[in-house]
Amino acid sequence: NLSTAFRVRKVGLTDTSVYPVNVTLTSLGDEVGSGGKGLLGGLFGKKDKKKDKIEEDEKDASGAWLKTTTLFKAGTAVDGRHGAKKTLALSRSHDLFIKAYYDVEGNERFPAGVDTVLGTYNVTGIEKFTKEMAAKGIDSPKVSLTFRLQPSGVMVLEKAEATA
């Protein structure tokens, strides 16, 4: 605007997630997600802006390895074209089953009848990589899982990699 009589103010807008997004990680061979047992296990790891370190093992009711955490809190900014990104790092020697879901227990505003599960993922190849590293005398690999919450509300597992 070239007029000196009017001033135009810049207005910004930041989109946020309405509901928290949780993930549950289990061994791929364990039966999780079929009966809903132990899916609301305890929170884990140290909270950091970009990375969560997973340090302690947990077990569900059947004794299988289980981890559950809040990946994106309610109100997480998902502005721009890229949305919000979070990386989980853990030391594992087995393949993983990952279930991502909205944590809406007790939330009356969540629409009735809508499925809370955002996606399930099988991360394979970790056991094979662990065997290769064990042959070289290296301990279990560090597995990094990168998740992205897109501005549209879709959450994806963007990258899963194991490093020695």
XYZ file of C-alpha atoms in Angstrom:
164
model
C 0.000 0.000 0.000
C 1.541 3.279 -1.115
C -0.980 5.486 0.670
C 0.295 7.418 3.699
C -3.246 7.851 5.031
C -3.752 4.154 5.745
C -1.563 1.704 7.605
C -1.897 -1.979 6.945
C -0.913 -4.286 9.769
C 0.550 -7.665 9.078
C -1.467 -10.490 10.574
C -0.002 -13.933 11.305
C -1.725 -17.228 11.874
C -0.347 -20.379 13.449
C -2.267 -23.631 13.123
C -2.097 -26.045 16.066
C -3.045 -29.647 16.727
C -6.258 -30.001 18.682
C -5.609 -33.382 20.311
C -2.430 -34.988 21.671
C -0.881 -37.768 19.558
C 0.564 -40.813 21.341
C 2.640 -43.687 20.003
C 3.010 -47.195 21.372
C 6.060 -49.243 20.389
C 6.238 -53.012 20.851
C 8.258 -55.908 19.490
C 6.934 -56.838 16.062
C 6.501 -60.480 17.083
C 4.320 -59.557 20.087
C 0.587 -59.428 19.532
C -0.355 -55.802 20.144
C -3.256 -53.903 18.722
C -5.446 -56.970 18.402
C -6.929 -56.902 21.874
C -5.928 -53.465 23.124
C -4.028 -54.891 26.106
C -1.505 -52.595 27.723
C -1.728 -49.838 25.155
C -1.849 -47.095 27.773
C 1.457 -47.915 29.459
C 3.459 -45.326 31.391
C 5.216 -42.359 29.891
C 8.896 -42.759 29.240
C 12.082 -40.929 28.407
C 13.389 -37.435 28.930
C 11.420 -34.713 27.239
C 13.375 -32.521 24.859
C 12.173 -30.188 22.109
C 13.488 -32.263 19.221
C 14.458 -35.695 20.586
C 13.225 -38.157 23.157
C 15.679 -40.689 24.568
C 14.072 -43.951 25.560
C 15.961 -45.461 28.467
C 13.885 -47.900 30.537
C 12.082 -51.079 29.460
C 8.456 -51.679 30.376
C 6.265 -54.740 30.106
C 2.570 -55.026 29.380
C 0.197 -57.447 31.147
C 1.427 -60.394 29.068
C 5.111 -59.597 29.754
C 5.893 -58.255 26.253
C 8.184 -55.226 25.753
C 6.136 -52.012 25.504
C 6.719 -48.244 25.294
C 4.087 -45.491 25.165
C 4.665 -41.750 24.957
C 3.008 -38.525 23.903
C 4.610 -37.626 20.605
C 2.817 -34.320 19.981
C 1.032 -32.472 22.780
C -2.297 -30.740 22.234
C -1.589 -27.267 20.917
C 1.589 -28.216 19.042
C 2.231 -25.673 16.287
C 1.928 -27.250 12.824
C 2.421 -24.096 10.790
C 4.108 -23.799 7.427
C 4.220 -26.384 4.697
C 6.170 -28.903 6.741
C 4.263 -29.178 10.021
C 5.799 -30.437 13.265
C 8.606 -32.993 13.441
C 9.708 -35.257 16.316
C 12.446 -37.898 16.546
C 12.517 -40.806 18.994
C 15.836 -42.565 19.628
C 16.141 -45.967 21.285
C 18.472 -48.967 21.444
C 16.663 -52.056 20.192
C 17.706 -55.379 18.727
C 14.311 -56.473 17.391
C 11.821 -55.296 14.768
C 9.135 -52.850 15.935
C 5.374 -52.469 15.674
C 4.272 -48.832 16.071
C 0.730 -47.636 16.698
C -0.026 -43.889 16.552
C -3.304 -42.617 17.967
C -5.090 -39.588 19.393
C -5.041 -39.579 23.208
C -8.632 -38.481 23.787
C -9.599 -40.560 26.818
C -12.143 -38.528 28.755
C -12.359 -35.781 26.102
C -16.016 -35.006 25.369
C -15.150 -32.761 22.394
C -13.745 -35.640 20.309
C -16.427 -36.726 17.790
C -18.218 -39.932 18.766
C -17.640 -42.885 16.460
C -14.390 -41.545 14.982
C -11.434 -43.925 15.087
C -8.570 -42.592 17.217
C -5.877 -44.637 15.425
C -3.822 -42.494 13.031
C -1.697 -45.318 11.694
C 0.215 -48.503 12.364
C 3.728 -49.204 11.125
C 5.997 -52.264 10.987
C 9.692 -51.361 11.167
C 11.630 -54.380 9.947
C 15.282 -55.114 9.278
C 16.492 -54.226 12.779
C 17.065 -57.874 13.781
C 19.063 -58.535 10.604
C 21.147 -55.387 11.152
C 21.735 -56.374 14.801
C 23.048 -59.796 13.714
C 25.398 -58.157 11.205
C 26.701 -55.758 13.876
C 27.062 -58.576 16.429
C 29.271 -60.432 13.950
C 31.507 -57.345 13.908
C 31.482 -57.118 17.720
C 29.205 -54.055 17.949
C 26.351 -53.795 20.491
C 22.675 -53.356 19.621
C 22.020 -50.500 17.198
C 20.484 -47.113 17.913
C 17.126 -46.849 16.160
C 15.874 -43.369 15.226
C 12.214 -42.890 14.313
C 11.221 -39.553 12.782
C 7.531 -38.617 12.816
C 5.902 -35.628 11.110
C 2.520 -34.119 11.953
C 1.438 -32.391 8.766
C -0.697 -29.225 8.742
C -3.607 -31.310 7.409
C -3.563 -33.371 10.632
C -2.090 -36.473 9.018
C 0.788 -38.009 10.972
C 3.397 -40.097 9.159
C 6.490 -42.073 10.065
C 8.890 -40.149 7.860
C 12.108 -42.051 8.530
C 13.269 -45.097 10.481
C 16.969 -45.860 10.561
C 19.320 -48.002 12.617
C 22.930 -46.952 13.155
C 25.771 -48.672 14.957
